[in-house]
Structures are given as structure tokens and as C-alpha cells.
PDB file of C-alpha atoms in Angstrom:
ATOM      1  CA  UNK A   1      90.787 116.311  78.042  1.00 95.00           C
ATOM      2  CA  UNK A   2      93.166 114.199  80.427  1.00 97.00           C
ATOM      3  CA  UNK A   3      96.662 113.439  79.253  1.00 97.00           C
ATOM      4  CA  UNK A   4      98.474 110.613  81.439  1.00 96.00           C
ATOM      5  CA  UNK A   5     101.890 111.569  81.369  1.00 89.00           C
ATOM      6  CA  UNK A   6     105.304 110.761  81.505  1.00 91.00           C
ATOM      7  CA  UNK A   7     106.969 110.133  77.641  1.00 93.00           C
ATOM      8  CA  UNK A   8     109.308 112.457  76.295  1.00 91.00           C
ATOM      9  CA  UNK A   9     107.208 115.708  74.480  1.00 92.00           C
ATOM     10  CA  UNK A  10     104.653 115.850  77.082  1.00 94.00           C
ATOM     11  CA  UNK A  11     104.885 119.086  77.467  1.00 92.00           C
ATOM     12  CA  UNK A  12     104.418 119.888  74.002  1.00 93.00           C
ATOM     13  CA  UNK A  13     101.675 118.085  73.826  1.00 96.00           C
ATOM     14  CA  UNK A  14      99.672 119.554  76.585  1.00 96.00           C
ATOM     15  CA  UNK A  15     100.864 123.171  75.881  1.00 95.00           C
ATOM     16  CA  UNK A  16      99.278 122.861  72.229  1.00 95.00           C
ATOM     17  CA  UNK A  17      96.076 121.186  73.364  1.00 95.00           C
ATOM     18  CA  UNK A  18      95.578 124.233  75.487  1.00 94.00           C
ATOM     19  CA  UNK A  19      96.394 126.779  72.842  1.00 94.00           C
ATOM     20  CA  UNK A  20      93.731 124.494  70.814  1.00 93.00           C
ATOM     21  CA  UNK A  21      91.151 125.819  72.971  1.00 93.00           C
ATOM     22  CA  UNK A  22      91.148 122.117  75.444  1.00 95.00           C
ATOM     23  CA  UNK A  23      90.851 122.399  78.920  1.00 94.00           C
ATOM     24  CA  UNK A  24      93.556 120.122  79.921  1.00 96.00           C
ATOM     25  CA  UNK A  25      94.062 117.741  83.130  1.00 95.00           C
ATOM     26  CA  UNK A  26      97.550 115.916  83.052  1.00 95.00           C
ATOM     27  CA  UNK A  27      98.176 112.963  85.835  1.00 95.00           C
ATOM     28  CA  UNK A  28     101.823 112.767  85.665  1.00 92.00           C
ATOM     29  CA  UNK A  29     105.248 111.432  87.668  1.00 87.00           C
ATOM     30  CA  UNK A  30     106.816 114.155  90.126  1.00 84.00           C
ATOM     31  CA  UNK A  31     109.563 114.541  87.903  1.00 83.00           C
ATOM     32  CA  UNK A  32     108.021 115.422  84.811  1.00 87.00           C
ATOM     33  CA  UNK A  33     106.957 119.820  84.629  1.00 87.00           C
ATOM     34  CA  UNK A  34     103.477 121.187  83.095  1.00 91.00           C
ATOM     35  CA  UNK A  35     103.117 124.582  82.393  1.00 90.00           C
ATOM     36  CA  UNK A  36      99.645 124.488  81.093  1.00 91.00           C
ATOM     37  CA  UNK A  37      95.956 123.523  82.491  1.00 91.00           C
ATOM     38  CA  UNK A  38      95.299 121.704  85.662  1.00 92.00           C
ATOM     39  CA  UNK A  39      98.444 118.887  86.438  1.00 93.00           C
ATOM     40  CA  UNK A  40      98.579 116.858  89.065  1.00 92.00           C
ATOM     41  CA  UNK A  41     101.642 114.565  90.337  1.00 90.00           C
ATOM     42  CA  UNK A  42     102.208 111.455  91.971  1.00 80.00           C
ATOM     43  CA  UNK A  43     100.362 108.680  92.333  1.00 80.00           C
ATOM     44  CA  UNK A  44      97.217 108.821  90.355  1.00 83.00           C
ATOM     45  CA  UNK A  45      95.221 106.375  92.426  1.00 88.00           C
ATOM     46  CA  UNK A  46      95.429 103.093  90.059  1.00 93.00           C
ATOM     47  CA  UNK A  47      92.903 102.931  87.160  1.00 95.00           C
ATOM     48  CA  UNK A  48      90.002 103.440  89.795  1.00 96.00           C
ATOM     49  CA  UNK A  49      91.698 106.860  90.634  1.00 95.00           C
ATOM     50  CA  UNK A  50      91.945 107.812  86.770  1.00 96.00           C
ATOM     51  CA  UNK A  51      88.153 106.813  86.705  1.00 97.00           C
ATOM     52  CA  UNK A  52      87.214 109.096  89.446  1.00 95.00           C
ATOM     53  CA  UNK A  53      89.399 111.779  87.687  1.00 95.00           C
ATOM     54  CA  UNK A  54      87.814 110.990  84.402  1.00 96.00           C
ATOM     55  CA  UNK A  55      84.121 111.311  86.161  1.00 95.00           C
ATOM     56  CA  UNK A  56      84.951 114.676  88.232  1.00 93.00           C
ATOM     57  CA  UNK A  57      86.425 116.198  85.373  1.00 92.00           C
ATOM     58  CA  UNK A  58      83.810 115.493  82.745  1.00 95.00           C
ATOM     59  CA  UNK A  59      86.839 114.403  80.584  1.00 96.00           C
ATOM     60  CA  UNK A  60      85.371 113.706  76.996  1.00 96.00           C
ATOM     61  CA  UNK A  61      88.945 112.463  75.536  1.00 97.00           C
ATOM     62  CA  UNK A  62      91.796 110.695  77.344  1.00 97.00           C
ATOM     63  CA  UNK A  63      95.136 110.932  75.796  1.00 97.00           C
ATOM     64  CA  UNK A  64      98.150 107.954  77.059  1.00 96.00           C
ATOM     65  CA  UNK A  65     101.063 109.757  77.095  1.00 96.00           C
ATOM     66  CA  UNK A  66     102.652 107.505  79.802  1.00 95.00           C
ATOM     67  CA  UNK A  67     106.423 106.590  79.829  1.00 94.00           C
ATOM     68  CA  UNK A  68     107.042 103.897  76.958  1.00 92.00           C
ATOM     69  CA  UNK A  69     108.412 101.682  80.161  1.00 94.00           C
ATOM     70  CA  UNK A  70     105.586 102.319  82.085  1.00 92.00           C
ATOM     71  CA  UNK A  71     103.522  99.311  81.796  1.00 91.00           C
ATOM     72  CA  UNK A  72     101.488  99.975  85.112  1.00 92.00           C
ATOM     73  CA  UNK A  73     100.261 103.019  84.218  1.00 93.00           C
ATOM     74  CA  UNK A  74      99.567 102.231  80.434  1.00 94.00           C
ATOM     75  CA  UNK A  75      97.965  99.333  81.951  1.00 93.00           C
ATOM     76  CA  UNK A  76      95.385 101.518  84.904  1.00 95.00           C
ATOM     77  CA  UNK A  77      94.767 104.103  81.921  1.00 95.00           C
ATOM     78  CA  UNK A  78      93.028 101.537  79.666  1.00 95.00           C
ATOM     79  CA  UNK A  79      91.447  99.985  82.155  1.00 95.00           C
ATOM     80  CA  UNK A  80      89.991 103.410  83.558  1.00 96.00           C
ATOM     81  CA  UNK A  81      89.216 104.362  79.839  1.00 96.00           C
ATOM     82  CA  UNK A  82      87.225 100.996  79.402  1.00 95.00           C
ATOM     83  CA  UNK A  83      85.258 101.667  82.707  1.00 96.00           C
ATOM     84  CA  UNK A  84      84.103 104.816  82.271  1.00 97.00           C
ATOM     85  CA  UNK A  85      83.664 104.616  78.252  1.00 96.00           C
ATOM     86  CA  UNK A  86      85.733 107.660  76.891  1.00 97.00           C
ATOM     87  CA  UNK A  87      87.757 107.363  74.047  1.00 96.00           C
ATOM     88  CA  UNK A  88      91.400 107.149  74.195  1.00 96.00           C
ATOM     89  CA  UNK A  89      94.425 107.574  72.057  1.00 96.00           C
ATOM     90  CA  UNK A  90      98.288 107.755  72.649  1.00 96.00           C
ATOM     91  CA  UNK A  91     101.099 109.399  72.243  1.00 96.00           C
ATOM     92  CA  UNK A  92     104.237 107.558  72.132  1.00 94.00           C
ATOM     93  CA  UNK A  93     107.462 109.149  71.016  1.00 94.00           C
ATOM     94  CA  UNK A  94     109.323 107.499  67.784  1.00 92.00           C
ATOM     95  CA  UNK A  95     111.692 104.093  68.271  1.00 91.00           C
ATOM     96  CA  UNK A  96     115.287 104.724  67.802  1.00 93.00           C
ATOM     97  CA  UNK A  97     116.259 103.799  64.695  1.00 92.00           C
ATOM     98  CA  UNK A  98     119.467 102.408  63.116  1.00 92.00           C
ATOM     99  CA  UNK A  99     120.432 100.605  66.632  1.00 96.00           C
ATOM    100  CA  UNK A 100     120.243  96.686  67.305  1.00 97.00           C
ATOM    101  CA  UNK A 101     116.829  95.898  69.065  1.00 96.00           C
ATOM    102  CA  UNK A 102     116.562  93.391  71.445  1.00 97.00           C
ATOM    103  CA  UNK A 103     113.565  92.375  73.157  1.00 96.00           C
ATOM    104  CA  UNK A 104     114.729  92.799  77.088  1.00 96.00           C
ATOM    105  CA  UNK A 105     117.978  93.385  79.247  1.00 96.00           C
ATOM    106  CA  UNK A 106     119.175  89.804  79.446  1.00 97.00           C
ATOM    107  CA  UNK A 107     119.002  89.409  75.316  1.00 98.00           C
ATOM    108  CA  UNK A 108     120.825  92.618  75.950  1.00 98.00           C
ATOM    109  CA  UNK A 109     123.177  91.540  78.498  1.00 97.00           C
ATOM    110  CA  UNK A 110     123.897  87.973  76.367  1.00 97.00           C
ATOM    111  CA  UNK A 111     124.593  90.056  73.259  1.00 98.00           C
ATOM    112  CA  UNK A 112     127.597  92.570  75.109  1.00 98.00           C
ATOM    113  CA  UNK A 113     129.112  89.505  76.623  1.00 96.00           C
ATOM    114  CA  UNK A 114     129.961  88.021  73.667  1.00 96.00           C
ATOM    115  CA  UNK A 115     130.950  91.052  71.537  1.00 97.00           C
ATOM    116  CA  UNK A 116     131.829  93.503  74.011  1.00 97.00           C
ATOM    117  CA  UNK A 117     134.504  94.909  76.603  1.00 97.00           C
ATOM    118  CA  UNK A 118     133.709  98.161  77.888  1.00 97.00           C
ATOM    119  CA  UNK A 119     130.133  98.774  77.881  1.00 97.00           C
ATOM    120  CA  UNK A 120     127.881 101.702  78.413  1.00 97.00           C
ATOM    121  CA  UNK A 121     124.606 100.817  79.881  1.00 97.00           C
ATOM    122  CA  UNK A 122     122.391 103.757  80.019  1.00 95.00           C
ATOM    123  CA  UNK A 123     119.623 102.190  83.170  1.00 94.00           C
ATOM    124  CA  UNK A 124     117.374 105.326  83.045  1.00 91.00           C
ATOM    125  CA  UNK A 125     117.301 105.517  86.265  1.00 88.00           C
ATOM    126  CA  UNK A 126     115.791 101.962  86.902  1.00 87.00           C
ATOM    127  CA  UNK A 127     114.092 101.196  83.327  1.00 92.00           C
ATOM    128  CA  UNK A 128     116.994  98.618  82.651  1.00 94.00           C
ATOM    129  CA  UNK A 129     118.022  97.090  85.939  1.00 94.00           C
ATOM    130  CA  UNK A 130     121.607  96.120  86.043  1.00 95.00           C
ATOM    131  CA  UNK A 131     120.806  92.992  87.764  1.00 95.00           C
ATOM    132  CA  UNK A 132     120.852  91.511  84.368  1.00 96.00           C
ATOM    133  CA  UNK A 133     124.440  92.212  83.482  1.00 97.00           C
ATOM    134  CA  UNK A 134     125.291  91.131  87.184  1.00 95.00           C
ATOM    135  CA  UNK A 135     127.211  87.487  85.927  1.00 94.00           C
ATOM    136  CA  UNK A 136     129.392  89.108  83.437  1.00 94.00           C
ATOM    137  CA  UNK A 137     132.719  88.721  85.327  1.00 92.00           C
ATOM    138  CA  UNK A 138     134.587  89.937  82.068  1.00 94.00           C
ATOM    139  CA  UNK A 139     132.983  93.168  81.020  1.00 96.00           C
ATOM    140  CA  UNK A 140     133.931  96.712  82.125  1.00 96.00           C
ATOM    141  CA  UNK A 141     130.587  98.179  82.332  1.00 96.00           C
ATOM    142  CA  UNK A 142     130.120 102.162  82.474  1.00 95.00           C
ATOM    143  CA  UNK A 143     126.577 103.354  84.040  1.00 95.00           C
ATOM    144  CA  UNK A 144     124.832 105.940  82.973  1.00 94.00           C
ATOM    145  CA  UNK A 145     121.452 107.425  85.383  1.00 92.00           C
ATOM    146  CA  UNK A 146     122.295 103.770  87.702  1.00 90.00           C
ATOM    147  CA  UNK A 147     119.273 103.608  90.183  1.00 89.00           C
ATOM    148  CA  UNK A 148     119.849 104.021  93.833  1.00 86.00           C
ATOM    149  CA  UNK A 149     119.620 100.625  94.595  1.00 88.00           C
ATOM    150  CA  UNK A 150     119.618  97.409  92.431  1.00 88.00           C
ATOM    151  CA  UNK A 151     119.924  93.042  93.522  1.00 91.00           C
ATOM    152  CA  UNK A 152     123.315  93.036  91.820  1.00 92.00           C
ATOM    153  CA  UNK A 153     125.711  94.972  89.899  1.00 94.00           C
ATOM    154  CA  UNK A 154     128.008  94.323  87.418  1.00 94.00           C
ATOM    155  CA  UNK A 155     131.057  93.436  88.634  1.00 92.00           C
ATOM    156  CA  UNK A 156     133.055  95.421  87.236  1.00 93.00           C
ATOM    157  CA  UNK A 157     131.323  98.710  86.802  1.00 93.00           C
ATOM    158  CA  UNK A 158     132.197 102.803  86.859  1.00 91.00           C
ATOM    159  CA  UNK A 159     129.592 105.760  87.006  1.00 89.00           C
ATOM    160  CA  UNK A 160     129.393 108.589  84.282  1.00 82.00           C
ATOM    161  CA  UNK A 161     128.032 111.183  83.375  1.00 66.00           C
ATOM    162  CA  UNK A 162     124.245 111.809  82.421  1.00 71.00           C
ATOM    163  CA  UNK A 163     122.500 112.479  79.224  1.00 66.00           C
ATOM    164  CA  UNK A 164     123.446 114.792  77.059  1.00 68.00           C
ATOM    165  CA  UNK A 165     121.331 117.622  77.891  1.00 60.00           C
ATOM    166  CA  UNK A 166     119.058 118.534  74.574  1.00 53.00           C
ATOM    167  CA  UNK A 167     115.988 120.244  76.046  1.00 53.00           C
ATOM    168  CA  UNK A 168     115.388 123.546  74.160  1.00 49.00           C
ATOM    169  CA  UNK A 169     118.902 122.968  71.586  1.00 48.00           C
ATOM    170  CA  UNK A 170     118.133 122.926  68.014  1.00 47.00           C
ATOM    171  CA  UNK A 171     118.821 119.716  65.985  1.00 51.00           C
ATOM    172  CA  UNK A 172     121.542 121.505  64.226  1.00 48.00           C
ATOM    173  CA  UNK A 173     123.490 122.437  67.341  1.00 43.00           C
ATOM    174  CA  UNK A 174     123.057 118.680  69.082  1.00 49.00           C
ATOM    175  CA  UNK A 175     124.957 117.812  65.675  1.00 57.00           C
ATOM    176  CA  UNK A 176     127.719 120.218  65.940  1.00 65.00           C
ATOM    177  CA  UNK A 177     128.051 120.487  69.682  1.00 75.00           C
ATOM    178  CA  UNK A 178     126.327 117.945  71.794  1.00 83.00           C
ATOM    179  CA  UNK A 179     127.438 114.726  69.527  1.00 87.00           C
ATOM    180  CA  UNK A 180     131.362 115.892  70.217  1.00 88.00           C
ATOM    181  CA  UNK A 181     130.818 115.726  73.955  1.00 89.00           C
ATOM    182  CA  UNK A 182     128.742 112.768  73.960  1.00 92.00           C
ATOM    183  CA  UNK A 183     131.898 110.926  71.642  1.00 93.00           C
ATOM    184  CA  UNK A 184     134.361 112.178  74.016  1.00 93.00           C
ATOM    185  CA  UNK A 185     132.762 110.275  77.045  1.00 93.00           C
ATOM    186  CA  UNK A 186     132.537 106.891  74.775  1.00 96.00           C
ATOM    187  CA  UNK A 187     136.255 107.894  73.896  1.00 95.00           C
ATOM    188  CA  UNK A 188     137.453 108.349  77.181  1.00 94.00           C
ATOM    189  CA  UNK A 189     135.625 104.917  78.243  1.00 94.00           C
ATOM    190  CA  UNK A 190     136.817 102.920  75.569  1.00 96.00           C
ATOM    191  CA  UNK A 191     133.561 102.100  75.025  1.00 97.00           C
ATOM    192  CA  UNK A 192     132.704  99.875  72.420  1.00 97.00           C
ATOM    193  CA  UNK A 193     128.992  98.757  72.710  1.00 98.00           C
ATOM    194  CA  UNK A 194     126.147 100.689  73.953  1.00 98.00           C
ATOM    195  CA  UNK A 195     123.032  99.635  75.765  1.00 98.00           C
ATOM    196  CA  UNK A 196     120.034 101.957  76.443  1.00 98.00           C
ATOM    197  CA  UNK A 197     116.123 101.382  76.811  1.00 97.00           C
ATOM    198  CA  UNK A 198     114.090 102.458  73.816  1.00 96.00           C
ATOM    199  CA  UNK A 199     112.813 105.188  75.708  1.00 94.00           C
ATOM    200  CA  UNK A 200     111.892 107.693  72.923  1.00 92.00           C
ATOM    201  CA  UNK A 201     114.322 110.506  74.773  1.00 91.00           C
ATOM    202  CA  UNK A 202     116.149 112.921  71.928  1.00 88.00           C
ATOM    203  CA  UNK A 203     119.258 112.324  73.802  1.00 90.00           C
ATOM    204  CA  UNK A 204     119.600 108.412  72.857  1.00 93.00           C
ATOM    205  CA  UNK A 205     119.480 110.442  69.179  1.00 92.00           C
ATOM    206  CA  UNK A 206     122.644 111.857  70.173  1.00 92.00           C
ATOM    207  CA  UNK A 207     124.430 108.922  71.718  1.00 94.00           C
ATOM    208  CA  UNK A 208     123.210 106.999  69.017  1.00 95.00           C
ATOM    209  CA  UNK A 209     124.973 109.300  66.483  1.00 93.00           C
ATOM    210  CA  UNK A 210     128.174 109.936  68.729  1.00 94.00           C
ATOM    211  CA  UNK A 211     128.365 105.963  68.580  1.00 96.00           C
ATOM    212  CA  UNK A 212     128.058 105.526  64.622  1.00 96.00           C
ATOM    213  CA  UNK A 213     130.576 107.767  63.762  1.00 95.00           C
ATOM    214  CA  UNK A 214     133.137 105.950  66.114  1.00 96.00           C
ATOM    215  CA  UNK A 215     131.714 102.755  64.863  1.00 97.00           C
ATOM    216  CA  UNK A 216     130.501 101.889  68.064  1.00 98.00           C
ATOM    217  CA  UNK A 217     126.798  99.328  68.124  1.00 98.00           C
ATOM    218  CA  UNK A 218     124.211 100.455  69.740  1.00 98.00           C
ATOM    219  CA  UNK A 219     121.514  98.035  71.519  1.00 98.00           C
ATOM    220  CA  UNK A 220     118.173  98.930  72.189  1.00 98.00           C
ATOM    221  CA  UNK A 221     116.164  97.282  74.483  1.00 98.00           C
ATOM    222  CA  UNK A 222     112.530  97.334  73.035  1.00 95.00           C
ATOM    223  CA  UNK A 223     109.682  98.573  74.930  1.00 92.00           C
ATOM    224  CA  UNK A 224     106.779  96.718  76.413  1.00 88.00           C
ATOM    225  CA  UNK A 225     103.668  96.011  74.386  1.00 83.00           C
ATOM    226  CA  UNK A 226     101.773  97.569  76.608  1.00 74.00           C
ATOM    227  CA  UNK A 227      99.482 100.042  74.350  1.00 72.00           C
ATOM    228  CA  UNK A 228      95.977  98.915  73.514  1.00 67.00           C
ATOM    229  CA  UNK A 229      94.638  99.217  70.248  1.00 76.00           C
ATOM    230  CA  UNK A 230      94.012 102.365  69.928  1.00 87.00           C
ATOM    231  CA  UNK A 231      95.395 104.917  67.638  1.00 92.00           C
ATOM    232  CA  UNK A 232      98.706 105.637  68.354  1.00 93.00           C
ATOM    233  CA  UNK A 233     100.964 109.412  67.385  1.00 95.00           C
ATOM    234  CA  UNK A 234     104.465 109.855  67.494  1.00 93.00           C
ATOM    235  CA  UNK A 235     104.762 113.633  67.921  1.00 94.00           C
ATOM    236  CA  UNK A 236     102.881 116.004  70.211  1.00 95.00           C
ATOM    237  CA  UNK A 237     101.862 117.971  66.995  1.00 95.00           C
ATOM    238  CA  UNK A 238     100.152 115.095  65.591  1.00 96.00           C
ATOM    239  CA  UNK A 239      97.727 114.564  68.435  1.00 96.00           C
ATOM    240  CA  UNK A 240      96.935 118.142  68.577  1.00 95.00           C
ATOM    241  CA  UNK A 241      95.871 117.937  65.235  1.00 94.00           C
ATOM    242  CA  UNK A 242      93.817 114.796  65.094  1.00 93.00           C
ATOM    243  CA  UNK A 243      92.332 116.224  68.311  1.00 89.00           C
TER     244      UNK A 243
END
């Protein structure tokens, strides 16, 4: 089994394919942790280097697990899945729901300049670029994970802080604990509008909640449609159990 990695629940996924008895490669980013099988990080090589992954490892089933932003690698892992004729399905973690979808950052950036004043754009670390809100002259805008490096920024912009951080809390306690803290920062930003990418991350659950219950909209900027037509999951568990 490979598993091309990078979405939200990744681990999950590959730690119950390996208590299913798989024997589990995962190709994914640096930044994202394994604990099971054999992983490797970095640059997988383009779809030619998935192929010759696929090939070595005798992989029989090829999982797309990639970021929902990642439209390069979604892109290399069908194309190495159509060269080397394994089947393929995907993982790809829920869309947030309840927020205002837009299809890209300047729909986004058009929409908070004419109903917003103090904005918090989430960039996930590069998935929006704030190039896009660059011309808005009136708008404070408050950035949250801001890449190093970007064309333009806003022109009036402030850092804060990240995510909330939800890895291992139960849904329970993100409701009682982590939506308070996540209100106070749009409190003590004034915000009124939010802007995030549709990234499938529990946190945005919390922000998104945090914003409701201060009345505060949400915008989503949708994700590529980048997945081929294959089957497609939206939790960990459900792969392992198809699989």
C-alpha cells in the first residue's frame, strides 16, 4: 500500500492500515510525522518518482492523501497511478461547513472589501497568498501562519497568533476551552470577517465556531478540483475499512 500524504488525519490513516495487517509506504511533506510502516519525506521525485516507488515496492493499492491545496502532487499521483496501472482512491478530509465559500482568494479578497474592516486571513502558511488582498488600502488585515515571503502585502496588516492547537483534545474540550481562546483573539482584533483556505484542518472547526457565536462570517476559499475520479473518503476510518 502507498499513501501520498499531506491532508489532515494522515496519520490515522496510515496507523490503522498497518494495524489492518498493510504494509504501508507513505511519501509525504517534511512537516507532516508517521509513526507507522516505511515513510519517506521530501520530494517524491514527480509522478515518475511515485512510479518507481510504486514498481520497487510492489504497491498493489495507492491511497491520495495529499494536502487538499496540493494540486502538484494530486496531480504526479494520478499520473503515476495511470502509468503503472494500480488502483487508487483518496482520502480527503470533510469541507467546512456553515462558512461562505468562495471559489479563490481574490473572490475572497473582493468579498472583505466590501463588507469588512478588520480581517483575519488565516494564509496557511502560503495556501492563500496575501498578494491578493495587497490593493485593499482600507482594511486592517490580521495574519494568521503569513508565509515568509509574499509579492505584496496588505497594507495595512498585523501578525497573530497560530491555530488553535487541537491535536489529541477531545471535541468536547475544543468546545469548552479552545473556542474561548480562539474568540478572545477575534475579540481583541476587532475582527469582523474571517478568511481561511478550506483546508480540512479541525482547527478552522474551532475558529469557525468562535466566529458564529460572535456573529462574525466566515469565508472559505474552496479547494482545487484536483482529485480524479476515483472514490473519494472523508475520514481515515473509512478508507481503512473499504480497504
Amino acid at each position: 500500500m502507498l499513501v501520498v500524504g499531506g491532508a489532515e488525519g494522515v496519520g490515522r490513516l496510515v496507523a490503522g492500515l498497518f494495524r489492518g495487517g498493510w504494509e504501508v509506504t507513505t511519501v509525504v511533506p517534511a512537516s507532516v510525522t508517521v509513526a507507522y510502516g516505511r515513510v519517506l519525506t521530501g520530494y517524491h521525485g514527480g509522478a515518475a518518482g511515485l512510479a518507481r516507488t510504486i514498481a520497487e515496492g510492489r504497491i498493489e493499492v495507492i491511497v491520495d492523501a495529499a494536502a487538499s491545496f496540493d494540486a502538484e502532487l494530486h496531480a504526479d499521483t494520478a499520473e503515476a497511478a495511470r502509468a503503472t496501472g494500480v488502483p487508487m482512491v483518496a482520502y480527503a478530509p470533510p469541507a467546512l461547513a456553515g462558512a461562505i465559500n468562495l471559489p479563490d482568494a481574490q473572490a475572497a479578497a473582493a468579498w472583505v472589501a466590501r463588507h469588512a474592516h478588520h480581517v483575519l486571513l488565516d494564509c496557511a502558511d502560503g495556501v492563500l497568498d496575501p498578494t491578493a488582498f495587497a490593493d485593499d488600502a482600507d482594511n486592517l488585515y490580521v495574519l494568521r501562519r503569513a508565509p515568509a515571503q509574499a509579492e505584496a502585502w496588505p497594507r495595512r496588516h498585523r501578525d497573530v497568533a497560530s491555530l488553535p492547537d487541537v491535536a489529541g483534545v477531545p471535541d468536547s474540550f475544543r468546545d469548552q476551552g479552545q473556542k474561548d481562546e480562539e474568540r478572545a483573539v477575534l475579540r481583541d482584533n476587532q475582527v469582523d470577517a474571517v478568511v481561511l483556505p478550506d483546508t480540512g484542518e479541525a482547527a478552522h472547526q474551532v475558529t469557525l465556531a468562535a466566529a458564529e457565536s460572535l456573529g462574525v462570517p466566515v469565508v472559505a476559499v474552496a479547494r482545487p478540483d484536483v482529485l480524479p475520479a476515483v472514490t473519494v473518503f472523508d475520514s481515515p476510518e473509512d478508507v481503512v475499512r473499504a480497504l
